[in-house]
Short mmCIF file of C-alpha atoms in Angstrom, two decimals:
data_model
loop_
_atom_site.label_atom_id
_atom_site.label_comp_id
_atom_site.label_asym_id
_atom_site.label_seq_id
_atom_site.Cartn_x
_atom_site.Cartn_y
_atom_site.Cartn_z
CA UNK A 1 -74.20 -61.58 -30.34
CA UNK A 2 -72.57 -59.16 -27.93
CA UNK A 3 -68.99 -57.49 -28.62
CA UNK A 4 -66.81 -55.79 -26.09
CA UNK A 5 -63.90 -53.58 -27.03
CA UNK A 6 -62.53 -53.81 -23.96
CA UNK A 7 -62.71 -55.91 -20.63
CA UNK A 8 -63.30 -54.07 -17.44
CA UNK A 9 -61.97 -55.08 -14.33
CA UNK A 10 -65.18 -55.62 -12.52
CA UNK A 11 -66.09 -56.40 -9.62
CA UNK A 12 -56.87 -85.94 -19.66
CA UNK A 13 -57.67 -88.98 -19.82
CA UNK A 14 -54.04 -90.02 -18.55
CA UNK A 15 -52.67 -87.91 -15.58
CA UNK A 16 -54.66 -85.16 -16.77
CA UNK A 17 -58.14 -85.90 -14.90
CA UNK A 18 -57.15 -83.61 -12.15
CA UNK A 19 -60.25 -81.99 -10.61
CA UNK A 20 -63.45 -83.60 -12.55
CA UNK A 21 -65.66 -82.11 -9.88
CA UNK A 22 -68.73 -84.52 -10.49
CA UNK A 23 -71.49 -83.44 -8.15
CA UNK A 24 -74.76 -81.49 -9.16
CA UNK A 25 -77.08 -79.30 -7.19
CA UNK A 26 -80.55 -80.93 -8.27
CA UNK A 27 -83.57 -78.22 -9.58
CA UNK A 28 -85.18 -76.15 -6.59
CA UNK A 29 -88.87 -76.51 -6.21
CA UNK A 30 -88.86 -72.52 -4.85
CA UNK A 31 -86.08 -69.99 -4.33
CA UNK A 32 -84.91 -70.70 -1.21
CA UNK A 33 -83.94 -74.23 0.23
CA UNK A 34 -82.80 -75.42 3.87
CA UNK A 35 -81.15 -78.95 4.36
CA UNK A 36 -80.76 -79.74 8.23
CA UNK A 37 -80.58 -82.83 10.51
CA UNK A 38 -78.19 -85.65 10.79
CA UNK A 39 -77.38 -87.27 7.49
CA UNK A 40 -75.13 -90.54 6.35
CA UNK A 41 -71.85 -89.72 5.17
CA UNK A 42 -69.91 -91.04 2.21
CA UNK A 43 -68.52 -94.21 4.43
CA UNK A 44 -71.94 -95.04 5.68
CA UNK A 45 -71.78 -93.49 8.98
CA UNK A 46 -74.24 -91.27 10.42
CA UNK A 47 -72.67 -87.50 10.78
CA UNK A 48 -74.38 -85.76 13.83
CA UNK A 49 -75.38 -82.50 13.48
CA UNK A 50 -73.95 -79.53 14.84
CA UNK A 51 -74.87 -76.25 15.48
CA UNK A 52 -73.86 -74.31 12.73
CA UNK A 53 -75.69 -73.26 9.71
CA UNK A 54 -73.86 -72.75 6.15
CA UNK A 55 -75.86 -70.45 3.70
CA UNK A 56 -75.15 -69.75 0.12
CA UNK A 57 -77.00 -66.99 -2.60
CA UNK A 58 -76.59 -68.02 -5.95
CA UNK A 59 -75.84 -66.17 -8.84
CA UNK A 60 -78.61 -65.90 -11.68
CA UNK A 61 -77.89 -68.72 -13.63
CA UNK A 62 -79.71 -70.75 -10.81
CA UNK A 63 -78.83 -74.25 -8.39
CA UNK A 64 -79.08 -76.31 -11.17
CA UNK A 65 -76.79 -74.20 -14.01
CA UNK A 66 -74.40 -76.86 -14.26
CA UNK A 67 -71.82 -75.23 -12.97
CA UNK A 68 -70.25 -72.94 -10.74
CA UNK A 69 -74.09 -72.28 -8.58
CA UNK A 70 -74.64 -76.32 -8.55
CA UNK A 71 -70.53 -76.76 -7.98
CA UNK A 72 -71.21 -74.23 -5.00
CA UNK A 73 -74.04 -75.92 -3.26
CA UNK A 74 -72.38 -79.32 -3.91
CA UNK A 75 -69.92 -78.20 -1.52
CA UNK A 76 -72.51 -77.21 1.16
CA UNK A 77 -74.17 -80.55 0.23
CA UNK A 78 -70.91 -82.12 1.41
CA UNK A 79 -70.14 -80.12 4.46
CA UNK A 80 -73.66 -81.43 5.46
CA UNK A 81 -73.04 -84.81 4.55
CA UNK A 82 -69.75 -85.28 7.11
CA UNK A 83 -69.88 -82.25 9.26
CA UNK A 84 -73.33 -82.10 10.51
CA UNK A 85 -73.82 -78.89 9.33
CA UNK A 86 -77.28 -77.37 8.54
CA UNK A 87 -77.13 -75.99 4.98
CA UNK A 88 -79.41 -73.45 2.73
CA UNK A 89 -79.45 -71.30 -0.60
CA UNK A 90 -81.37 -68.30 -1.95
CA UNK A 91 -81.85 -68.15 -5.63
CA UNK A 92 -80.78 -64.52 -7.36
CA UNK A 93 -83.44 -64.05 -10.31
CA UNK A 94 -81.72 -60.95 -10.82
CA UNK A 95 -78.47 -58.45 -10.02
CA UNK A 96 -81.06 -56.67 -7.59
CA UNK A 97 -81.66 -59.82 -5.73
CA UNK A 98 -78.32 -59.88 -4.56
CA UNK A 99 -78.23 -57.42 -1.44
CA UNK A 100 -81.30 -58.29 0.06
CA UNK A 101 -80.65 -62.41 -0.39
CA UNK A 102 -77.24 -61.53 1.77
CA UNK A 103 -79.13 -59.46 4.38
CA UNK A 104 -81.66 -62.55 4.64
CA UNK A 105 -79.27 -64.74 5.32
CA UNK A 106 -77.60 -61.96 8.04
CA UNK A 107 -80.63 -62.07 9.79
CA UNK A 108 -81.25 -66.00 9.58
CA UNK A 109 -78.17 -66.40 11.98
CA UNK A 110 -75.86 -68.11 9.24
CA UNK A 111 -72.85 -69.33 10.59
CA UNK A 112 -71.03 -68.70 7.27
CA UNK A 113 -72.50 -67.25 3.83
CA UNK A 114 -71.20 -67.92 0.36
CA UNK A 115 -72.10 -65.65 -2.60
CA UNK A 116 -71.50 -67.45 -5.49
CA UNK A 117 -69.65 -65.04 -8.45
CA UNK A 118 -67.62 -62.18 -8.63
CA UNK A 119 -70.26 -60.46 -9.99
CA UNK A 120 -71.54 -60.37 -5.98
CA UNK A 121 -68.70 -58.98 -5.06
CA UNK A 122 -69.88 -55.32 -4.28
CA UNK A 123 -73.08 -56.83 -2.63
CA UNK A 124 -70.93 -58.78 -0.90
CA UNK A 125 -68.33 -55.77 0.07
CA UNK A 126 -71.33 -54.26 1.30
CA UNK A 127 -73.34 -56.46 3.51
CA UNK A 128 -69.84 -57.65 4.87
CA UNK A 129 -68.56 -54.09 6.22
CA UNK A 130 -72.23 -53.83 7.52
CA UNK A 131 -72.34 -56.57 9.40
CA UNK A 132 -68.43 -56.89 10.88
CA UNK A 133 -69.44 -59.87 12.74
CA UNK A 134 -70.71 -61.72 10.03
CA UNK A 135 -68.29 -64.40 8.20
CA UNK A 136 -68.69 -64.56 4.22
CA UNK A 137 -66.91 -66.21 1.58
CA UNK A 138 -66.90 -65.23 -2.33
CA UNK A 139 -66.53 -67.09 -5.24
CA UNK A 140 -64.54 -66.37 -7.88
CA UNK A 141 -63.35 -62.83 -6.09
CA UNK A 142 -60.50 -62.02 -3.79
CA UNK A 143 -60.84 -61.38 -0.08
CA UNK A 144 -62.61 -57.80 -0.40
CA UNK A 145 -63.14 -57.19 3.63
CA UNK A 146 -61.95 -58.31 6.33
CA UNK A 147 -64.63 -60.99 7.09
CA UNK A 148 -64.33 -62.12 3.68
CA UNK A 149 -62.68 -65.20 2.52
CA UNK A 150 -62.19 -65.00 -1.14
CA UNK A 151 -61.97 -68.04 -3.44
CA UNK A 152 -60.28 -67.79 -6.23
CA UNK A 153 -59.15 -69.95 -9.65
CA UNK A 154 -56.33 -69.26 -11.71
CA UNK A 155 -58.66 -71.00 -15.08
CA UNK A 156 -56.24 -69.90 -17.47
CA UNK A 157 -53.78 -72.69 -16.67
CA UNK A 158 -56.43 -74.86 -17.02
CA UNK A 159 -57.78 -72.92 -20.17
CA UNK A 160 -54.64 -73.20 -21.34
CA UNK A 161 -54.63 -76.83 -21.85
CA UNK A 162 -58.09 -76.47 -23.27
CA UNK A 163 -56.89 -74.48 -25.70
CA UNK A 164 -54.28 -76.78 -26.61
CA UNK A 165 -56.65 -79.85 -26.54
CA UNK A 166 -59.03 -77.96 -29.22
CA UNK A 167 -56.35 -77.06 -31.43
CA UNK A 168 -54.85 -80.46 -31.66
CA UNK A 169 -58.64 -82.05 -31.52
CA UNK A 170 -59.68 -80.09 -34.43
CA UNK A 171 -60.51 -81.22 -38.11
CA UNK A 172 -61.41 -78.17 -39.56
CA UNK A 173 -58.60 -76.06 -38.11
CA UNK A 174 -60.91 -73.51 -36.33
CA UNK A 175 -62.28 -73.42 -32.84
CA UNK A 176 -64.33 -70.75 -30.80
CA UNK A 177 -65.20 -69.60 -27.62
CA UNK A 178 -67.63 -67.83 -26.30
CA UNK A 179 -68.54 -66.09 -22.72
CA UNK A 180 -71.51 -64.48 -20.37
CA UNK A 181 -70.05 -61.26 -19.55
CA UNK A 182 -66.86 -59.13 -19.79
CA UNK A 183 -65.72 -59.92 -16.04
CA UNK A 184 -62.54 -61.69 -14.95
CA UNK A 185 -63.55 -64.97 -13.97
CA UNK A 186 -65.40 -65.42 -17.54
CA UNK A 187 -62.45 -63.78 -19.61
CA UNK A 188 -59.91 -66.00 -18.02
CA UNK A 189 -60.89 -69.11 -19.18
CA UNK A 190 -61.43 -67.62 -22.83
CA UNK A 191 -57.66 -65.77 -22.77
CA UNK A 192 -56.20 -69.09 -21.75
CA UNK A 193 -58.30 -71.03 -24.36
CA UNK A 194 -56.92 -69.13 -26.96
CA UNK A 195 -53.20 -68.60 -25.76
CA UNK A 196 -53.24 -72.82 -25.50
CA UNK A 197 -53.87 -72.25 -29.21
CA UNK A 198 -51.18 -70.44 -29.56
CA UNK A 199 -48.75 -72.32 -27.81
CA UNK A 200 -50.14 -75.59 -30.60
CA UNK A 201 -49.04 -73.13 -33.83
CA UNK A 202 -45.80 -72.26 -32.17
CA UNK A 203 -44.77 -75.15 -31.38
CA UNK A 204 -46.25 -77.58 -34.27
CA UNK A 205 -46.35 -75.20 -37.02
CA UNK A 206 -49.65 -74.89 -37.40
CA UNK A 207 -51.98 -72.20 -38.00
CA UNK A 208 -56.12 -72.99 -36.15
CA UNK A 209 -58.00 -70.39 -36.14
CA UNK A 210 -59.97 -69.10 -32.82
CA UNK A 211 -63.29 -67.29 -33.49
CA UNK A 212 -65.22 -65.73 -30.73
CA UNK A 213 -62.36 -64.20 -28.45
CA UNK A 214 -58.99 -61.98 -28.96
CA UNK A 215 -57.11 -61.94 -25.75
CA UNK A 216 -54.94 -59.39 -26.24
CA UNK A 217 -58.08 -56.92 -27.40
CA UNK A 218 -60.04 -58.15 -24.84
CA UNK A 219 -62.68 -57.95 -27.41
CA UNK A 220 -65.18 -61.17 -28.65
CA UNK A 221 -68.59 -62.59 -28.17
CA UNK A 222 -70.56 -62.49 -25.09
CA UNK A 223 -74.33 -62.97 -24.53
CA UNK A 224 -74.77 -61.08 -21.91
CA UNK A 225 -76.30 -63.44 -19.21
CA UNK A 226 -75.90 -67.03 -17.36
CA UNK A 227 -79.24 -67.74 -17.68
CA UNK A 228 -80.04 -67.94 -21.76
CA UNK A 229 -79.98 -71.19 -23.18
CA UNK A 230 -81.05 -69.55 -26.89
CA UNK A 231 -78.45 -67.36 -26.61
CA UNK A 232 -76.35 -69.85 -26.52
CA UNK A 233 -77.11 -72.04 -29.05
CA UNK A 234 -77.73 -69.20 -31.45
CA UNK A 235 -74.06 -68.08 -30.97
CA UNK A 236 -72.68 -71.66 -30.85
CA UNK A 237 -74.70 -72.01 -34.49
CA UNK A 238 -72.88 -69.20 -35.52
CA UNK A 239 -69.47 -70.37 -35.05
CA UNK A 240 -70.79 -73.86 -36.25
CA UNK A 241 -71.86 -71.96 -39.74
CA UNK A 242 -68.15 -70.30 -39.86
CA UNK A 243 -66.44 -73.87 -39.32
CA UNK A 244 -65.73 -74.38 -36.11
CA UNK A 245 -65.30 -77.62 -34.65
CA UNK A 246 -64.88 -77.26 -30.68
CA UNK A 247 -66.84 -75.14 -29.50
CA UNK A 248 -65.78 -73.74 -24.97
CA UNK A 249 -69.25 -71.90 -23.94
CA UNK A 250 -67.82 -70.35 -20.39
CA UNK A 251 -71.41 -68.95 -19.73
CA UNK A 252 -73.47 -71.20 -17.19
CA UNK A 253 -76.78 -72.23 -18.23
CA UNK A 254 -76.33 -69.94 -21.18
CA UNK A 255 -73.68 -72.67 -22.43
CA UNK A 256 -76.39 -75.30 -22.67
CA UNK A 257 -77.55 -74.08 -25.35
CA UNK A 258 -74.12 -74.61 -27.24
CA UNK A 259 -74.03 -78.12 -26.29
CA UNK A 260 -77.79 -78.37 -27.90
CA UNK A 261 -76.82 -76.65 -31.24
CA UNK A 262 -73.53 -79.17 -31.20
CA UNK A 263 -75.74 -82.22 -30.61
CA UNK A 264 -78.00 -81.37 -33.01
CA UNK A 265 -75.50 -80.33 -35.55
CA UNK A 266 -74.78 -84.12 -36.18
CA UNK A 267 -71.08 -84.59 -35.56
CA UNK A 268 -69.58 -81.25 -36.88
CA UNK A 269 -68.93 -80.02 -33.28
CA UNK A 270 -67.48 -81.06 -29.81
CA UNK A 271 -68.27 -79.05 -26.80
CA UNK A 272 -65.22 -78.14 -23.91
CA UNK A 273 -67.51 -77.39 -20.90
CA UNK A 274 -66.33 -75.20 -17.96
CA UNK A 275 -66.49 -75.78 -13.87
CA UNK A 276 -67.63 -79.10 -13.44
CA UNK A 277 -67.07 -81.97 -15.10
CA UNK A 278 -70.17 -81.75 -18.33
CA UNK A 279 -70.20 -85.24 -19.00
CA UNK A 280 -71.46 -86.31 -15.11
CA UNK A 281 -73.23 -82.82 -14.56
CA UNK A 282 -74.72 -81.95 -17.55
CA UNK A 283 -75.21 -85.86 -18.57
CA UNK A 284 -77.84 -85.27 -21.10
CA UNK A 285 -75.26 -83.46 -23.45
CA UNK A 286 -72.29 -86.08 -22.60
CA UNK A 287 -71.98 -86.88 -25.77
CA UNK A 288 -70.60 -84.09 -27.21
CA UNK A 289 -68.33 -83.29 -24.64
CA UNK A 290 -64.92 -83.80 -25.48
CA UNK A 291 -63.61 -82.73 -22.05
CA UNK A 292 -64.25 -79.65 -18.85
CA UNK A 293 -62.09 -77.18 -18.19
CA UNK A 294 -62.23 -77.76 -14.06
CA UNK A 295 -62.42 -75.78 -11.13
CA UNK A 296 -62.87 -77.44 -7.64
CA UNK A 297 -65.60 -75.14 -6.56
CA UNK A 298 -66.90 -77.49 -4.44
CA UNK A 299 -63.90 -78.60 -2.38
CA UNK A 300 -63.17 -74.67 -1.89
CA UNK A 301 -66.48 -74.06 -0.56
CA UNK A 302 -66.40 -77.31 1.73
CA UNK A 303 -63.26 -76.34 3.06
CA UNK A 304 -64.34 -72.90 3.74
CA UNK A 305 -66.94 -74.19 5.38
CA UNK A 306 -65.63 -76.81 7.47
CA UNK A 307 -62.65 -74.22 8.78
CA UNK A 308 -65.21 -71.29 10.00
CA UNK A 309 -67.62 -74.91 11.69
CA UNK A 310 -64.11 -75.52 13.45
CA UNK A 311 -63.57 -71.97 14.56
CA UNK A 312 -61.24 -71.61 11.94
CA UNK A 313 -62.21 -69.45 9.86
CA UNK A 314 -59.80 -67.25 7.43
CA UNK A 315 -59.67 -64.63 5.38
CA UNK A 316 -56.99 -65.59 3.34
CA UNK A 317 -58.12 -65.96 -0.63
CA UNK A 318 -57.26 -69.53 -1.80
CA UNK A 319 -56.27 -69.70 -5.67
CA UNK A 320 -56.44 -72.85 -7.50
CA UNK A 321 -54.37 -73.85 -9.91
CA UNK A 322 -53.08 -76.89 -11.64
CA UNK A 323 -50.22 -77.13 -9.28
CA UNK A 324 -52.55 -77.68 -6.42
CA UNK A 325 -55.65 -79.69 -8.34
CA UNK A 326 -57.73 -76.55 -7.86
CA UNK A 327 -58.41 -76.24 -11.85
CA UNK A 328 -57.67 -78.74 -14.35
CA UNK A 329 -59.01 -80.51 -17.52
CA UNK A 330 -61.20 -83.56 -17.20
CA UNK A 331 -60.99 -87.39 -19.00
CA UNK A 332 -62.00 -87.53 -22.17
CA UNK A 333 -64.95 -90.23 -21.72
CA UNK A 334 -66.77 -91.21 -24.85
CA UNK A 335 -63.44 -89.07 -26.62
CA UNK A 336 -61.07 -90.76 -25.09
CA UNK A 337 -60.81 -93.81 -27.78
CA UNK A 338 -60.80 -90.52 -30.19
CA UNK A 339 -57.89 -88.31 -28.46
CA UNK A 340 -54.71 -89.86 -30.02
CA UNK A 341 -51.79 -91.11 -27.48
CA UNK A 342 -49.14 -87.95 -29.02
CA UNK A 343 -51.56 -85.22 -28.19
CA UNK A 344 -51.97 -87.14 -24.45
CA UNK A 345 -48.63 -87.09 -23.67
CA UNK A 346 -48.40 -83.58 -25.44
CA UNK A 347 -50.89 -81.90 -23.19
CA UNK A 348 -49.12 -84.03 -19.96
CA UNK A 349 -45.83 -82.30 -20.74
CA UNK A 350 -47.54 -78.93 -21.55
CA UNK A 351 -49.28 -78.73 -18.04
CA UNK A 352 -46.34 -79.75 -16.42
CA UNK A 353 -44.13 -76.93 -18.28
CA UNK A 354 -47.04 -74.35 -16.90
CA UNK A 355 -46.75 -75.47 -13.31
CA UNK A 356 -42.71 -75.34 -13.92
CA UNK A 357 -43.13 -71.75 -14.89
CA UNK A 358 -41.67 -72.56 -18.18
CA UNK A 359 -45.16 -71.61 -20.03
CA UNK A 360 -45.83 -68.46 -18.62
CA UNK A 361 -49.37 -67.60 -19.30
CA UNK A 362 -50.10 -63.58 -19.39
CA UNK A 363 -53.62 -63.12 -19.15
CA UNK A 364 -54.27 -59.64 -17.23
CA UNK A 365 -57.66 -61.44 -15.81
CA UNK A 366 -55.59 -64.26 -13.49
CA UNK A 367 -56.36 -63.90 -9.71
CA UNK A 368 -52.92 -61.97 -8.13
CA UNK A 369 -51.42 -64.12 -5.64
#
């Protein structure tokens, strides 16, 4: 297990199912996949294709991590789907990949590109004041060049009520967290996580424990990659040996490997997945799942894309929060018989007091509006 001393500034069931993004990008065969040609759309109709070509790198965790690369390419899959479009991706193995998977993609005539992760951000910052011309959009950084459109989430609202749901959820009275790396868009979830935990021993006179993060240190466990499955579970059997109960792995494929150790821990865990809905994307874990902390990746990069197909492109960075559906916690599912009614209505009035500005969260790592 990793530690960090201090983070660097790189780069519900009920009315509570706000943004259960459900789609997945299914395994690549190779590293780099084109979709094109005219394909049905979700009402049956056939959408004709246009000339205009939506491209997408990935970040190392791969299409098929689960979530933020898969929620990414689900929202090319969709701009396809009823725009016409002609979609592709390049796979980043490594950090290295990134500059030269952007430049391929400059020279392949896409219409827009999408890098997926702020860790792209300098790649991105690069190839875009390069090529002036070119049209890019970034996930989870701000809008770092003119031609940039950056997409942002404000996850520690949504965090938040994570926190809040694990605290109330728990048994044993402790709960963890883990992350990939010590960047912003990681960091966020885990600082709202724990201040949601907080908020529960302030306000119920409690006292649950958090192992794996300290937001006001900036200072917990990392593994040090998306794309580690046994780093994962080895961490998540770690916090499973020291009590923990629920158990929010914000680490990509890296967090599959929590939701293993918690399955096969035989009922001593529950697992709070991150991005996209867990129990639809990463179904073979769904029982464990207890609920996602959301981020509409996919209707951010669909709209992205369907405003520079249009001619209207921007580079003004969209944030989502939980005022706008752009983040949000997920239903319960096989929980939700397990959830009881108070919390519910607890963590309703709890997200309503953060978009209110009543809860004010205070996480350093929150995307500036």
């Amino acid at each position: 297990m990793r530690r960090v001393s201090k983070v660097t500034a790189a780069a519900v069931g009920v009315t509570l199912a706000l943004t259960a993004t459900a789609a997945c990008g299914s395994k690549p065969k190779d590293d780099k996949k084109s979709d094109s040609g005219t394909s049905a759309t979700p009402g049956g109709t056939q959408a004709v294709k246009i000339d205009f070509k939506a491209c997408m790198v990935t970040d190392t965790g791969g299409i098929d991590d689960r979530s933020f690369n898969a929620s990414s390419w689900a929202g090319l899959q969709q701009a396809k789907q009823e725009l016409g479009v002609e979609v592709k991706y390049i796979t980043s193995k490594t950090e290295n990949d990134y500059v030269p998977n952007l430049n391929s993609l400059v020279n392949d005539k896409c219409g827009l590109i999408v890098a997926v992760g702020g860790l792209m951000a300098d790649a991105t910052k690069a190839a875009a004041s390069t090529h002036k011309d070119q049209k890019f959009a970034i996930v989870d950084s701000s809008s770092i060049e003119p031609n940039v459109q950056g997409l942002e989430f404000n996850t520690a609202e949504a965090g938040f009520l994570g926190g809040y749901l694990a605290a109330g959820y728990s048994k044993s009275g402790k709960v963890a967290t883990f992350g990939a790396l010590p960047i912003p868009p990681v960091t966020v979830f885990m600082d709202g996580y724990v201040q949601g935990v907080k908020y529960y021993n302030q306000t119920k006179g409690k006292n649950v424990q958090v192992i794996g993060w300290d937001d006001v240190k900036g200072d917990g466990s990392l593994a040090g990659k998306f794309d580690s499955p046994a780093d994962g579970e080895r961490i998540a059997n770690d916090f499973i040996a020291q009590g923990a109960d629920v158990i929010m792995p914000v680490a990509g494929q890296t967090g599959l490997g929590a939701a293993s150790a918690v399955q096969k821990s035989g009922g001593k865990a529950s697992v709070i997945w991150v991005d996209q809905d867990g129990f639809e994307s990463a179904s073979q874990y769904k029982s464990v799942f207890l609920s996602t902390v959301t981020k509409d990746i996919k209707a951010q990069v669909f709209n992205a894309v369907k405003a520079a197909a249009n001619n209207q492109f921007t580079t003004k960075a969209t944030i989502g929060t939980l005022a706008n559906n752009g983040v949000g916690l997920a239903p319960f599912h096989d929980f939700d018989s397990k959830v009881p009614a108070d919390l519910k209505s607890e963590l309703t009035a709890v997200k309503g007091d953060i978009v209110s500005g009543k809860i004010k969260i205070t996480s350093k790592n929150q995307p500036k509006s």
